[in-house]
Amino acid sequence: MTDAATAIALTIRNVSENDEPVVRDLISSAFPSDAEARLVEKLRDCGALVLEQVAVDEDGAIVGHVAYSRVTPAAIGAGQALQIACLAPVSVWPDKQRKGIGSALITASLEKLKEIGEDLVLVLGPPSYYPRFGFDPVLARKVQGPYAGDPFMALALTDDGSRLLPIEVAFATPFEEFV
Ligand SMILES: CC(C)(COP(=O)(O)OP(=O)(O)OC[C@H]1O[C@@H](n2cnc3c(N)ncnc32)[C@H](O)[C@@H]1OP(=O)(O)O)[C@@H](O)C(=O)NCCC(=O)NCCS
């Protein structure tokens, strides 16, 4: 995190319906196309979102967004009762990136996920970014599904989240159209 980051006073809160148009613009401008923004809307519409939060600056402006969707464990095996979420996507306005907003948002939202009883979080993203939050590609090798390799990482939020692996999982349906 940079020095400038520590100067930003952020509030991290759940998304409300009124935020949705700004959230769509934010995600579309953070990524090269609006594919990720459409993914979030589909996840929202099909009830797959476990947690959706925004970072709001001291002027009340939304500066970052993160979504977590339900991942379903296979119906057999020790881990079938695990609560598993997928982090995707996370976005910060291009002109506000690298000021600590993404890190603050991810750290706070992971804490919230822990509070609401999630056991395991999965992410597909840059191996240079997510390990700083505890995401681990080695742990993710025990999670069988459509993704593999070092960009696929896992973070256990509870003892069960690592103890009850290996496990086979399915991601929410909108991911099938997205990839
Ligand atoms: C990724 C993103 C959410 C990070 O938020 P941020 O506020 O810019 O990040 P922070 O200021 O908290 O952290 C900055 C660090 O993240 C790294 N980082 C930012 N984007 C990165 C990326 N796409 N890949 C790898 N590292 C990245 C920076 O290099 C910096 O690293 P350092 O601390 O070692 O110098 C933001 O850059 C973004 O919206 N990017 C475009 C969309 C995107 O790629 N989302 C993630 C896809 S999984």
Short mmCIF file of N, CA, C and O and ligand atoms in Angstrom, two decimals, residues 1 30-31 90-93 96-104 123-126 128-130 132, ligand 1:
data_model
loop_
_atom_site.label_atom_id
_atom_site.label_comp_id
_atom_site.label_asym_id
_atom_site.label_seq_id
_atom_site.Cartn_x
_atom_site.Cartn_y
_atom_site.Cartn_z
N MET A 1 0.84 -1.20 0.00
CA MET A 1 0.00 0.00 0.00
C MET A 1 0.88 1.26 0.00
O MET A 1 1.90 1.31 0.69
N ALA A 30 -13.06 -0.33 -15.39
CA ALA A 30 -11.86 -1.00 -14.84
C ALA A 30 -11.35 -2.09 -15.77
O ALA A 30 -10.16 -2.38 -15.79
N PHE A 31 -12.27 -2.70 -16.53
CA PHE A 31 -11.90 -3.81 -17.42
C PHE A 31 -11.98 -3.35 -18.89
O PHE A 31 -12.65 -2.35 -19.19
N VAL A 90 -13.18 -7.76 -9.00
CA VAL A 90 -12.90 -6.62 -8.11
C VAL A 90 -12.43 -5.48 -9.00
O VAL A 90 -11.68 -5.68 -9.94
N SER A 91 -12.95 -4.29 -8.73
CA SER A 91 -12.71 -3.15 -9.63
C SER A 91 -12.48 -1.86 -8.85
O SER A 91 -13.18 -1.60 -7.86
N VAL A 92 -11.56 -1.07 -9.37
CA VAL A 92 -11.33 0.29 -8.86
C VAL A 92 -11.26 1.20 -10.10
O VAL A 92 -10.70 0.78 -11.14
N TRP A 93 -11.83 2.39 -10.02
CA TRP A 93 -11.74 3.32 -11.17
C TRP A 93 -10.29 3.44 -11.60
O TRP A 93 -9.40 3.58 -10.75
N LYS A 96 -7.99 5.84 -9.97
CA LYS A 96 -7.86 5.72 -8.51
C LYS A 96 -7.12 4.44 -8.10
O LYS A 96 -7.05 4.10 -6.92
N GLN A 97 -6.61 3.72 -9.12
CA GLN A 97 -5.93 2.47 -8.81
C GLN A 97 -4.57 2.74 -8.17
O GLN A 97 -4.01 3.81 -8.29
N ARG A 98 -4.07 1.72 -7.50
CA ARG A 98 -2.75 1.76 -6.84
C ARG A 98 -2.66 2.78 -5.73
O ARG A 98 -1.62 3.36 -5.48
N LYS A 99 -3.80 3.02 -5.07
CA LYS A 99 -3.80 3.91 -3.91
C LYS A 99 -4.27 3.15 -2.67
O LYS A 99 -4.58 3.74 -1.65
N GLY A 100 -4.40 1.84 -2.78
CA GLY A 100 -4.77 1.03 -1.62
C GLY A 100 -6.26 0.70 -1.53
O GLY A 100 -6.69 0.01 -0.61
N ILE A 101 -7.05 1.20 -2.49
CA ILE A 101 -8.50 0.99 -2.40
C ILE A 101 -8.85 -0.50 -2.57
O ILE A 101 -9.61 -1.06 -1.78
N GLY A 102 -8.26 -1.12 -3.60
CA GLY A 102 -8.54 -2.55 -3.83
C GLY A 102 -8.15 -3.39 -2.62
O GLY A 102 -8.91 -4.27 -2.19
N SER A 103 -7.00 -3.12 -2.05
CA SER A 103 -6.54 -3.89 -0.89
C SER A 103 -7.48 -3.70 0.30
O SER A 103 -7.82 -4.67 0.99
N ALA A 104 -7.89 -2.44 0.54
CA ALA A 104 -8.79 -2.18 1.67
C ALA A 104 -10.12 -2.90 1.48
O ALA A 104 -10.67 -3.49 2.42
N VAL A 123 -10.30 -17.73 -6.00
CA VAL A 123 -10.13 -16.60 -6.92
C VAL A 123 -9.31 -17.06 -8.11
O VAL A 123 -8.47 -17.95 -7.98
N LEU A 124 -9.58 -16.46 -9.26
CA LEU A 124 -8.78 -16.68 -10.46
C LEU A 124 -8.22 -15.30 -10.81
O LEU A 124 -8.99 -14.41 -11.17
N GLY A 125 -6.93 -15.10 -10.65
CA GLY A 125 -6.39 -13.77 -10.88
C GLY A 125 -4.88 -13.76 -10.85
O GLY A 125 -4.25 -14.82 -10.77
N PRO A 126 -4.28 -12.56 -10.91
CA PRO A 126 -2.82 -12.48 -10.98
C PRO A 126 -2.15 -13.07 -9.73
O PRO A 126 -2.43 -12.64 -8.62
N SER A 128 0.60 -12.45 -8.71
CA SER A 128 1.41 -11.42 -8.05
C SER A 128 0.56 -10.55 -7.11
O SER A 128 1.10 -9.78 -6.33
N TYR A 129 -0.75 -10.66 -7.20
CA TYR A 129 -1.61 -9.76 -6.41
C TYR A 129 -2.26 -10.45 -5.21
O TYR A 129 -2.17 -9.98 -4.08
N TYR A 130 -2.92 -11.59 -5.44
CA TYR A 130 -3.78 -12.17 -4.40
C TYR A 130 -3.08 -12.84 -3.22
O TYR A 130 -3.65 -12.88 -2.12
N ARG A 132 -1.01 -11.70 -1.27
CA ARG A 132 -0.87 -10.74 -0.16
C ARG A 132 -2.06 -10.79 0.79
O ARG A 132 -1.98 -10.32 1.93
C1 LIG B 1 -6.86 -5.06 -9.33
C2 LIG B 1 -7.41 -3.82 -8.65
C3 LIG B 1 -8.79 -4.07 -8.09
C4 LIG B 1 -6.47 -3.49 -7.48
O1 LIG B 1 -6.94 -2.35 -6.81
P1 LIG B 1 -5.94 -1.16 -6.50
O2 LIG B 1 -6.66 -0.20 -5.63
O3 LIG B 1 -5.39 -0.65 -7.78
O4 LIG B 1 -4.78 -1.95 -5.72
P2 LIG B 1 -4.00 -1.52 -4.42
O5 LIG B 1 -3.61 -0.07 -4.50
O6 LIG B 1 -4.72 -1.95 -3.22
O7 LIG B 1 -2.73 -2.43 -4.56
C5 LIG B 1 -1.74 -2.03 -5.46
C6 LIG B 1 -0.94 -3.23 -5.83
O8 LIG B 1 -1.74 -4.07 -6.66
C7 LIG B 1 -1.00 -4.42 -7.79
N1 LIG B 1 -1.94 -4.64 -8.88
C8 LIG B 1 -2.95 -3.87 -9.25
N2 LIG B 1 -3.56 -4.42 -10.31
C9 LIG B 1 -2.91 -5.57 -10.59
C10 LIG B 1 -3.07 -6.57 -11.58
N3 LIG B 1 -4.05 -6.53 -12.50
N4 LIG B 1 -2.20 -7.59 -11.57
C11 LIG B 1 -1.22 -7.68 -10.65
N5 LIG B 1 -1.02 -6.75 -9.69
C12 LIG B 1 -1.86 -5.70 -9.67
C13 LIG B 1 -0.09 -3.25 -8.02
O9 LIG B 1 1.03 -3.60 -8.78
C14 LIG B 1 0.31 -2.88 -6.60
O10 LIG B 1 1.33 -3.76 -6.18
P3 LIG B 1 2.42 -3.33 -5.07
O11 LIG B 1 1.66 -3.06 -3.80
O12 LIG B 1 3.28 -4.54 -4.97
O13 LIG B 1 3.05 -2.11 -5.61
C15 LIG B 1 -7.45 -2.60 -9.59
O14 LIG B 1 -6.14 -2.30 -10.02
C16 LIG B 1 -8.33 -2.80 -10.80
O15 LIG B 1 -9.51 -2.47 -10.77
N6 LIG B 1 -7.77 -3.31 -11.90
C17 LIG B 1 -8.50 -3.52 -13.14
C18 LIG B 1 -9.47 -4.66 -13.00
C19 LIG B 1 -8.76 -5.94 -12.58
O16 LIG B 1 -7.75 -6.33 -13.16
N7 LIG B 1 -9.33 -6.62 -11.55
C20 LIG B 1 -8.77 -7.82 -10.99
C21 LIG B 1 -8.97 -8.98 -11.88
S1 LIG B 1 -8.89 -10.49 -10.99
#
